Coordinates of C-alpha atoms in Angstrom, one line a residue:
X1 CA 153.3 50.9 78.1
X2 CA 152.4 48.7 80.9
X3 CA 153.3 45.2 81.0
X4 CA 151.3 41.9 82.1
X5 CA 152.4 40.4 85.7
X6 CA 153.4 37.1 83.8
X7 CA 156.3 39.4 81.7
X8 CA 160.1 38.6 84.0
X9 CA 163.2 39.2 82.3
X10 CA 166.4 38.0 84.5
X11 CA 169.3 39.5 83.4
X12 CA 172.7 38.5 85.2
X13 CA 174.5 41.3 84.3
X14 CA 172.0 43.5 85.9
X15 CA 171.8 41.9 88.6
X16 CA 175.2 41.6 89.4
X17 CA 175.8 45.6 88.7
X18 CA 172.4 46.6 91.3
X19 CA 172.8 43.9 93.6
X20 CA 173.4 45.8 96.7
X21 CA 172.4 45.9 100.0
X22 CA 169.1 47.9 100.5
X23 CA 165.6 48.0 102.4
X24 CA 162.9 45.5 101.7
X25 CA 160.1 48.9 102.0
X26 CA 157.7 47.4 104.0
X27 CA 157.8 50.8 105.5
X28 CA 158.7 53.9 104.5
X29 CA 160.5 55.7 106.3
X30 CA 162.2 52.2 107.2
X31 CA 162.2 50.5 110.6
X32 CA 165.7 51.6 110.9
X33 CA 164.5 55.5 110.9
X34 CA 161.9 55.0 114.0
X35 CA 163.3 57.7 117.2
X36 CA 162.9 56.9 120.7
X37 CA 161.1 60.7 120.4
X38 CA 158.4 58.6 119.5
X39 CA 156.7 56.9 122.3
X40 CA 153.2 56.5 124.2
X41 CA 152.1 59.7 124.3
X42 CA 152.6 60.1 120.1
X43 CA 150.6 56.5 119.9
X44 CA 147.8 57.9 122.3
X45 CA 147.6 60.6 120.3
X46 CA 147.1 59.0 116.7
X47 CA 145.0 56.6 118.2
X48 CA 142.8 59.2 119.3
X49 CA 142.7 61.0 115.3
X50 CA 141.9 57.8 113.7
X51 CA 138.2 59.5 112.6
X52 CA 139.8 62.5 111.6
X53 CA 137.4 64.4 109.4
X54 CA 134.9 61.1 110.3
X55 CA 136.5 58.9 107.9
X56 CA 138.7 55.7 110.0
X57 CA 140.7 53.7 107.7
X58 CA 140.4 49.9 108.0
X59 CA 142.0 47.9 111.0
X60 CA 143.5 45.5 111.0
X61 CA 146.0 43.6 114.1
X62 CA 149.3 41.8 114.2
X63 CA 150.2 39.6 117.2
X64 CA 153.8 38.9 118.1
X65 CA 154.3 35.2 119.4
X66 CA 157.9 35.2 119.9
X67 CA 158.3 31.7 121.5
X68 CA 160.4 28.8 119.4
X69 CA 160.6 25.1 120.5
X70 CA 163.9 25.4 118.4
X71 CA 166.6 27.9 117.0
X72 CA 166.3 27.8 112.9
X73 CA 170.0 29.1 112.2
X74 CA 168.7 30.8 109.3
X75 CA 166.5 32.7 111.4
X76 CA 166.6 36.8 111.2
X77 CA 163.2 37.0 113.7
X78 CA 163.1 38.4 116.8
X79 CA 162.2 35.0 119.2
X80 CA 162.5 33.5 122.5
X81 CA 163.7 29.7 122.2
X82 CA 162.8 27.8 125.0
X83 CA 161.1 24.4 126.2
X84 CA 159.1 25.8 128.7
X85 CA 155.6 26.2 127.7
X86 CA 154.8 28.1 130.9
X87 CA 156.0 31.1 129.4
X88 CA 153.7 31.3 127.1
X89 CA 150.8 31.4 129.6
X90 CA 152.2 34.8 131.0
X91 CA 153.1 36.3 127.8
X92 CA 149.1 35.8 126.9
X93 CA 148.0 37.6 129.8
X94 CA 150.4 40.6 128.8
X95 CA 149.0 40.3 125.8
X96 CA 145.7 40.7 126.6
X97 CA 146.6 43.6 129.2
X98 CA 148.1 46.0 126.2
X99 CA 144.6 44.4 124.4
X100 CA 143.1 46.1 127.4
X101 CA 144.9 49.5 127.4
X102 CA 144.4 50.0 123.0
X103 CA 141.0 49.1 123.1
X104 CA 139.6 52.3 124.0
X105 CA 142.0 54.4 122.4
X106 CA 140.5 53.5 119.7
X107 CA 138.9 56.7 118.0
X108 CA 136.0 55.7 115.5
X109 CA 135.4 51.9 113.8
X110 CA 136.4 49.6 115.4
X111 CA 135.9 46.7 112.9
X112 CA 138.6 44.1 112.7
X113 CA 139.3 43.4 108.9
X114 CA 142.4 41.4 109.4
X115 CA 144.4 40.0 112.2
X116 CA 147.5 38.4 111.3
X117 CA 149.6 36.0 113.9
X118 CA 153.5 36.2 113.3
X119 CA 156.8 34.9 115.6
X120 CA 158.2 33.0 116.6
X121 CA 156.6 30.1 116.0
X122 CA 152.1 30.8 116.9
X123 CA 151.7 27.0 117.1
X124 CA 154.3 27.0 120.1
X125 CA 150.8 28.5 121.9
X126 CA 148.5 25.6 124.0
X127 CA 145.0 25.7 122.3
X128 CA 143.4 27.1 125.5
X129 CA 145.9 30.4 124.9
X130 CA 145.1 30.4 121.4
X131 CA 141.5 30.4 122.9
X132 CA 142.1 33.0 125.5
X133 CA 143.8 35.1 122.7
X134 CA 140.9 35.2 120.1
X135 CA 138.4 36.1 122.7
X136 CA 140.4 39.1 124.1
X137 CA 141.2 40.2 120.5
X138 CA 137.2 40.1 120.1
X139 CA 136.8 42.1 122.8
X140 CA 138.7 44.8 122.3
X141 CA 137.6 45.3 118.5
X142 CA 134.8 44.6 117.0
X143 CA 134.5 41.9 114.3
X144 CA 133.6 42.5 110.6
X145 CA 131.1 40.2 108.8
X146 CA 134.0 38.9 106.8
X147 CA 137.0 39.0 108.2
X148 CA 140.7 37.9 107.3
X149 CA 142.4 35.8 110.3
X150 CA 146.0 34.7 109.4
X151 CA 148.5 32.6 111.2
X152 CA 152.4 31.5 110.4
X153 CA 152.5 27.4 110.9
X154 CA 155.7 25.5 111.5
X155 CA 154.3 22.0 111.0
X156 CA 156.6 20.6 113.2
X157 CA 154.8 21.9 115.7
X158 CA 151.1 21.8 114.2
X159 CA 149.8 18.4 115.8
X160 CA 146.8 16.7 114.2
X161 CA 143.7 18.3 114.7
X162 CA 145.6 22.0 115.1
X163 CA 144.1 23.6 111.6
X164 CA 140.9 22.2 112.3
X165 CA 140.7 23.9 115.8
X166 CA 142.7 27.1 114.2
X167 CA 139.4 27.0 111.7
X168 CA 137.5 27.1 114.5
X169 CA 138.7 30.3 116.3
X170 CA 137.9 31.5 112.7
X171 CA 141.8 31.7 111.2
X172 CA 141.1 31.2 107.2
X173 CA 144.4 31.5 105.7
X174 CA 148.3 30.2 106.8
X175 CA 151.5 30.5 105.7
X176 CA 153.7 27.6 106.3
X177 CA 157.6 27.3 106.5
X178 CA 158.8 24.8 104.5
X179 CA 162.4 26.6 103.6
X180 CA 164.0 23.5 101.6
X181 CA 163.3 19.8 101.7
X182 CA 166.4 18.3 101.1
X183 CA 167.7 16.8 103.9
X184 CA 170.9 17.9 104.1
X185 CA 170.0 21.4 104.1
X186 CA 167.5 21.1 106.8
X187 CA 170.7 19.6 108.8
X188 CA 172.6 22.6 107.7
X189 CA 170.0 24.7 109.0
X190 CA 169.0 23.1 112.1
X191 CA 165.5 22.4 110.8
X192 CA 164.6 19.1 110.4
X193 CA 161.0 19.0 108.5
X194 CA 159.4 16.0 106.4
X195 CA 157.6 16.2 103.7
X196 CA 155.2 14.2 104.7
X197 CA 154.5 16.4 107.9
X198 CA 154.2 19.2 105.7
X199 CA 151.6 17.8 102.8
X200 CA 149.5 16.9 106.2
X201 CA 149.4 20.6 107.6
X202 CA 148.6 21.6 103.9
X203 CA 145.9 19.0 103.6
X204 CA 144.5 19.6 106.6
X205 CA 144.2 23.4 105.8
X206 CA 141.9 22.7 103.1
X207 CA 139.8 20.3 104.3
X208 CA 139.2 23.2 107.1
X209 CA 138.1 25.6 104.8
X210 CA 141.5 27.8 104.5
X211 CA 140.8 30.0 101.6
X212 CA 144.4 30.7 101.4
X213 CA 147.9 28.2 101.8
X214 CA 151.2 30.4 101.3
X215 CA 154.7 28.3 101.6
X216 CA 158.1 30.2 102.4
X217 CA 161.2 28.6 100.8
X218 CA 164.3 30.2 100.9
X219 CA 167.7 29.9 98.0
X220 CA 171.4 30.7 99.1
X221 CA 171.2 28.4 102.3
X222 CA 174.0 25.6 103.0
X223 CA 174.7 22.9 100.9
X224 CA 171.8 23.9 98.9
X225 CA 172.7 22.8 95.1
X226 CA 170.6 23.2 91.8
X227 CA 169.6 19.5 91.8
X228 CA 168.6 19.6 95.4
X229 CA 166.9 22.7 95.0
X230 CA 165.0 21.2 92.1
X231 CA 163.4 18.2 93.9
X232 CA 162.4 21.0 96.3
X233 CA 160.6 22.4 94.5
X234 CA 159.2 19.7 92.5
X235 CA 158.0 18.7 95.9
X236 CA 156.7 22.4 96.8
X237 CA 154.5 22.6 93.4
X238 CA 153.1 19.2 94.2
X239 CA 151.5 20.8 97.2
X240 CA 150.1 23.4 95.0
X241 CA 150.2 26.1 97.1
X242 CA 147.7 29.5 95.8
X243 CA 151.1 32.0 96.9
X244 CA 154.9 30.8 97.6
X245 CA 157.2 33.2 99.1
X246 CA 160.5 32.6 97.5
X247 CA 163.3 34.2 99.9
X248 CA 166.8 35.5 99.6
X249 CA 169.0 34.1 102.5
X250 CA 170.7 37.3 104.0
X251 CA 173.6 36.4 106.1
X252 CA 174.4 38.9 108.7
X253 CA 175.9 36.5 111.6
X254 CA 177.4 40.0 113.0
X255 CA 173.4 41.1 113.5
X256 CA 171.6 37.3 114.5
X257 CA 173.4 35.1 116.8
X258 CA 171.9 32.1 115.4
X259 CA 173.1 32.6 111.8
X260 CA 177.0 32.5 113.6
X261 CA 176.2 28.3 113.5
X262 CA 176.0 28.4 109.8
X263 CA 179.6 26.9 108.0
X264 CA 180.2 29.5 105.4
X265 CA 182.2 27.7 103.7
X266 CA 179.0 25.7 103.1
X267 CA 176.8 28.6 101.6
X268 CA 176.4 28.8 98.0
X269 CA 179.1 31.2 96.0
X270 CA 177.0 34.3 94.5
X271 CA 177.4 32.6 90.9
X272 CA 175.8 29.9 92.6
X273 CA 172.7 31.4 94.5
X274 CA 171.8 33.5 91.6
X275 CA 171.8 30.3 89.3
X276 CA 168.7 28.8 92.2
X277 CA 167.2 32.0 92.0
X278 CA 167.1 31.8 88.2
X279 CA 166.2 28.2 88.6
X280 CA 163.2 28.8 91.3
X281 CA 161.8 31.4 89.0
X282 CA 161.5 30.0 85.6
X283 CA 159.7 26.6 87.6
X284 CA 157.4 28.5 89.2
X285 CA 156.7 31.1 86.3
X286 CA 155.9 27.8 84.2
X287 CA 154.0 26.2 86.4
X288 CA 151.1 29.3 86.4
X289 CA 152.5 31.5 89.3
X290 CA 152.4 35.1 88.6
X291 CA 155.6 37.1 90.2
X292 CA 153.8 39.7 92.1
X293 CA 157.0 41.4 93.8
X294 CA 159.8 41.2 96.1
X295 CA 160.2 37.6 96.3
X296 CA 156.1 37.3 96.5
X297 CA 154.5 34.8 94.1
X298 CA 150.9 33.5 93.7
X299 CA 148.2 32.0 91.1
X300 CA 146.3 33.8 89.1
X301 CA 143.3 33.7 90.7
X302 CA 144.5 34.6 94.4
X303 CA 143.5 37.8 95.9
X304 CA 146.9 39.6 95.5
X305 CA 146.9 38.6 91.8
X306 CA 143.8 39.7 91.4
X307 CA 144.6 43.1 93.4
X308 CA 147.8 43.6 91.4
X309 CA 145.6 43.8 88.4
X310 CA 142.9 46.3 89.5
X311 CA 145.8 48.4 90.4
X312 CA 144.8 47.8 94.4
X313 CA 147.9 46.0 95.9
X314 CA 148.9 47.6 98.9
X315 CA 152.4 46.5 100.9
X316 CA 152.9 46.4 104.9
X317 CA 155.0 45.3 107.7
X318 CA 153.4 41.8 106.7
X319 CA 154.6 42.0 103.1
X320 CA 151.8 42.3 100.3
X321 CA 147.9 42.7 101.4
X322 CA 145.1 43.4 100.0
X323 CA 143.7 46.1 102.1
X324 CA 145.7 49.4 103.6
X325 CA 144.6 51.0 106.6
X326 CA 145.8 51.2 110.1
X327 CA 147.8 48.3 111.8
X328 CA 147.8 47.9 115.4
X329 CA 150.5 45.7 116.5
X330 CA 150.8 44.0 119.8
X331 CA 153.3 42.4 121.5
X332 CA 157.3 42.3 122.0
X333 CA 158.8 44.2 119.4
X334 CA 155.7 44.2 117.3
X335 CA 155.4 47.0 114.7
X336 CA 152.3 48.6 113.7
X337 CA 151.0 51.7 111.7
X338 CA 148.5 54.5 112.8
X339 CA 147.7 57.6 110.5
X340 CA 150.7 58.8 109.4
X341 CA 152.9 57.6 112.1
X342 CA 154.7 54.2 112.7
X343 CA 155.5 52.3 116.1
X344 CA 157.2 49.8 117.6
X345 CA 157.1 47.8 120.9
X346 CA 160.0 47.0 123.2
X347 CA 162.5 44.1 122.0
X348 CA 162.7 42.3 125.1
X349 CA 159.8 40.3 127.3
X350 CA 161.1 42.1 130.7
X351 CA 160.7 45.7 129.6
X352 CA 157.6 44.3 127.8
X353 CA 156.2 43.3 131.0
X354 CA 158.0 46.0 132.9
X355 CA 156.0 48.1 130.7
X356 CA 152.5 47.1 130.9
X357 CA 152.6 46.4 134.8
X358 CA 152.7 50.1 135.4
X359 CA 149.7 50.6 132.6
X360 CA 152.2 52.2 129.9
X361 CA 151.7 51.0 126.2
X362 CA 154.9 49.3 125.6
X363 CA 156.3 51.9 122.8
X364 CA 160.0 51.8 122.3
X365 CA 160.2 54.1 119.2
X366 CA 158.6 55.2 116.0
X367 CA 157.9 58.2 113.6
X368 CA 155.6 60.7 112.8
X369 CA 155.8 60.7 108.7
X370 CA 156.5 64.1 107.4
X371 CA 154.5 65.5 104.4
X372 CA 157.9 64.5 102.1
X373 CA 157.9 61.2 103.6
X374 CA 154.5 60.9 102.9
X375 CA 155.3 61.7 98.7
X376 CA 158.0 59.3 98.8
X377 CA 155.5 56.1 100.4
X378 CA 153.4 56.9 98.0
X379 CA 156.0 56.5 95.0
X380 CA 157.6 53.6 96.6
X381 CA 154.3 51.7 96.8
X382 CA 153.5 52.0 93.8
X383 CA 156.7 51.2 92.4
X384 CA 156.8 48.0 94.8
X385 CA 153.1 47.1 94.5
X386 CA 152.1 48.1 90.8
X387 CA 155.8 48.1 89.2
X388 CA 154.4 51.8 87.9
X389 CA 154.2 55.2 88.9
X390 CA 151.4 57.8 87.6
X391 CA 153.2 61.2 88.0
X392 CA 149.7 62.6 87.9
X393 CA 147.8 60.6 90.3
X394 CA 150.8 61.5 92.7
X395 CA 150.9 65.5 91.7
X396 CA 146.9 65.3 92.8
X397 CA 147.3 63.2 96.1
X398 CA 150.1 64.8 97.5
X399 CA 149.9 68.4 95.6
X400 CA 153.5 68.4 94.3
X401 CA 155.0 69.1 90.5
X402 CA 156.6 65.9 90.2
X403 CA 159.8 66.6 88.0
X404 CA 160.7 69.2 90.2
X405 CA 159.9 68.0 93.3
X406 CA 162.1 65.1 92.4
X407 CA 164.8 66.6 89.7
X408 CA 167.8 64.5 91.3
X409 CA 166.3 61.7 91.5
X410 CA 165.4 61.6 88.2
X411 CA 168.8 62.1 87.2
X412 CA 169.7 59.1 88.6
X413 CA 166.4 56.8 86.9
X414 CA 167.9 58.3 83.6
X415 CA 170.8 56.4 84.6
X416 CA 168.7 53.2 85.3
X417 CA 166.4 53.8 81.9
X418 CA 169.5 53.7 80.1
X419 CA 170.5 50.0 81.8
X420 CA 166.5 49.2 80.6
X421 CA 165.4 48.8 84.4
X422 CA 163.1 51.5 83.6
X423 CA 161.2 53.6 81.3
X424 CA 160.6 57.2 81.5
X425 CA 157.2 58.1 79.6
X426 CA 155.5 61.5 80.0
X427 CA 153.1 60.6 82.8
X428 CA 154.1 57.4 83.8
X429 CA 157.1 55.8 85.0
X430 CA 157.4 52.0 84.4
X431 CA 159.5 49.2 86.0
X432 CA 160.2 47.3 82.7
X433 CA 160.4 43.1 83.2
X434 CA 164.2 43.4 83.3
X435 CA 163.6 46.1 86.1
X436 CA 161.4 44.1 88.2
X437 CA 163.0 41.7 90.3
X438 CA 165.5 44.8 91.1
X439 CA 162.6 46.9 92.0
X440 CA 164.1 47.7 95.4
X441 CA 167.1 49.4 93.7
X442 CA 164.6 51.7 91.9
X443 CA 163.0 52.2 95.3
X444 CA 165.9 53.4 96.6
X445 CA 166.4 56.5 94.3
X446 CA 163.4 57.8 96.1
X447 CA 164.5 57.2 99.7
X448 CA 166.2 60.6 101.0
X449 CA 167.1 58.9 103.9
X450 CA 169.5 57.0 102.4
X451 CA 170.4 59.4 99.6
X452 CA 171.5 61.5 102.5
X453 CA 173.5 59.0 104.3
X454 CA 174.2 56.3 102.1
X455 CA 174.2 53.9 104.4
X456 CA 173.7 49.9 103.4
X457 CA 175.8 48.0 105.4
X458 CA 173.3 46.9 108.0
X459 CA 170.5 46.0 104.9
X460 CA 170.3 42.5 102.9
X461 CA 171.3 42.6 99.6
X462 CA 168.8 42.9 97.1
X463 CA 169.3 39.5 95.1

């Protein structure tokens, strides 16, 4: 049996018993697992197999902007927070130095599908950067006839006239942070954003053509009550966003300096943030949105929907997407994927810079994916993606006999089949609506890396 996107069961007392601390699978093998064994030469050399057998996979780019007018407390990201808008004029000719140096590494197509601008806050850039940026990106690559530019907008910081000129450089989709809108809260949080600044930046998105507005919000910050959280998102389904991204605040204050300016005594109890969760999800489910996974929701008629459907969602370092290739990343601590190997760049500007001015790709670590890491992906994507597995279509990609290859782990699904999270059929096995918003508990039967160490501590919880 397979069942509709629209079926969610939320079950406390599930919840409670699997709520632990686990990966969020944009990767597999996770960030986490990347070795400093991996560095230039490895990315030079996957670069250089991307036509291997004279089939390259799509392409698609992700650009770091790290820079922050202001610190977020909440905020897990890796960011520079400054005033100085100077700095932003080097980091852009870096930038378009490692541009220089991946361009012709590039083995086969070099269409640009998708480019993607994350921080940091993008909007911290001058327009003339933004300008500079685009044109060295084009460059480099070559640009499909239709082509998906994305870009992360912290209003506060989006001036009148920014989406119009972001429309301009091509951009066609944002997401914008809106987190909560309660007053209070954004104190809390150190992130004072109107409502009205927001519904302009939204506005202003559509009457530029943006095929595609997503809104972050995020449940278990301070002071954050049900009422509170309600007008939120009363004010959040006014804007009538096509996908909302409905986070769980993770507070690690031992691992991100900022979140050590959060009052604990402030955050909601568990009882509590589960009760906004709950809350958050039976408002949205009502008012049309389909729950695609992991804290990802969007309307019927938006592409992820619509690839969740044909059985086509794919998942990334940049959450859920439409289209599955290779990802080359730029800038500090950017992360990107090549073949079967992922990468990441240094964490901090100087050795970024240090990097680059002796004509080294800035690689800090990564992996090369073994053939069982590559059956593993495979199950966890389509567990995250489709909320099913087809023990067939798996046995034919990856030439395995799935009940033995993975005869201890289906020991411990049994386990989870018999709590409902899952069923077990003869060919299939099936996240069931109770199962689905702990999907990332299934996952994690299949990850032998942390079957083999057990290791949590250092991972958000999974509610």
């Amino acid at each position: 049996m397979h069942y509709p996107a629209s079926e969610l069961v939320i079950d406390p007392v599930l919840i409670r018993k699997y709520d632990a601390s686990g990966p969020r699978y944009t990767s597999y093998p996770t960030a986490d697992r990347f070795v400093e064994a991996f560095g230039e030469t490895q990315l030079r050399q996957w670069l250089a197999k991307r036509n291997i057998g004279c089939i390259s996979q799509p392409l698609s780019l992700y650009v770091h902007l790290p820079f922050c007018d202001t610190v977020c407390y909440y905020c897990a990201c890796n960011k520079v927070v400054t005033r100085d808008h100077s700095r932003s004029a080097k980091y852009i000719k870096y930038l378009q130095r490692e541009l220089a140096l991946v361009g012709p590494l590039l083995e086969g197509d070099r269409a640009l599908g998708r480019m993607h601008w994350g921080g940091g806050t993008p909007t911290f850039l001058a327009r003339e950067e933004m300008s500079a940026l685009v044109s060295a990106v084009e460059h480099a690559f070559e640009r499909e006839r239709e082509v998906e530019y994305s870009v992360e907008i912290d209003p506060r910081t989006a001036e009148p006239g920014r989406m119009a000129f972001l429309a301009s450089l091509g951009f066609n989709r944002v997401s914008i942070g809106v987190q909560d809108f309660d007053p209070a809260v954004q104190k809390a949080v150190h992130r004072v954003q109107s409502e009205e600044t927001t519904r302009r930046v939204v506005d202003e998105a559509r009457a530029n053509a943006f095929r595609s507005v997503n809104l972050d919000l995020i449940y278990g910050l301070p002071r954050q009550t049900l009422d509170s959280f309600s007008r939120t998102l009363d004010k959040v389904l006014a804007l009538d966003p096509d996908r909302i991204a409905l986070y769980s605040y993770a507070h690690l204050p031992k691992a991100f300096n900022p979140q050590r300016r959060i009052v604990e005594a402030e955050l909601p109890s568990p009882e509590l943030k589960l009760e906004l969760m709950t809350l958050a999800i039976g408002r949205l489910t009502r008012a049309g949105y389909l729950y695609i996974g992991l804290d990802h929701f969007a309307r019927p008629h938006d592409e992820l929907a619509v690839a969740q459907k044909l059985g086509q969602l794919q998942r990334s370092f940049q959450g859920y997407s439409t289209q599955y290739g290779d990802l080359v990343a730029i800038g500090v601590s950017a992360i990107g994927q090549v073949g079967p190997s992922y990468y990441q760049n240094l964490k901090t500007l100087d050795d970024y810079y240090a990097a680059l001015d002796t004509g080294r790709l800035p690689v800090a670590r990564g992996i090369e994916l073994t053939p069982d890491d590559l059956v593993r992906r495979a199950v966890i994507q389509a567990l995250t993606c489709n909320f099913r597995v087809s023990l067939e279509s798996i046995e034919l990609a990856c030439l395995v006999d799935f009940a033995k290859y993975f005869s201890e782990e289906m020991k411990d699904l049994r386990r989870l089949a018999d709590d409902g999270l899952v069923e077990l059929q003869p060919d299939w096995i099936v996240v069931t609506p109770k199962g689905r918003l702990l999907v990332r508990a299934i996952c994690m039967v299949f990850d032998r890396y942390l079957r083999a160490t057990r290791e949590r501590a250092n991972y958000s919880r999974v509610i």
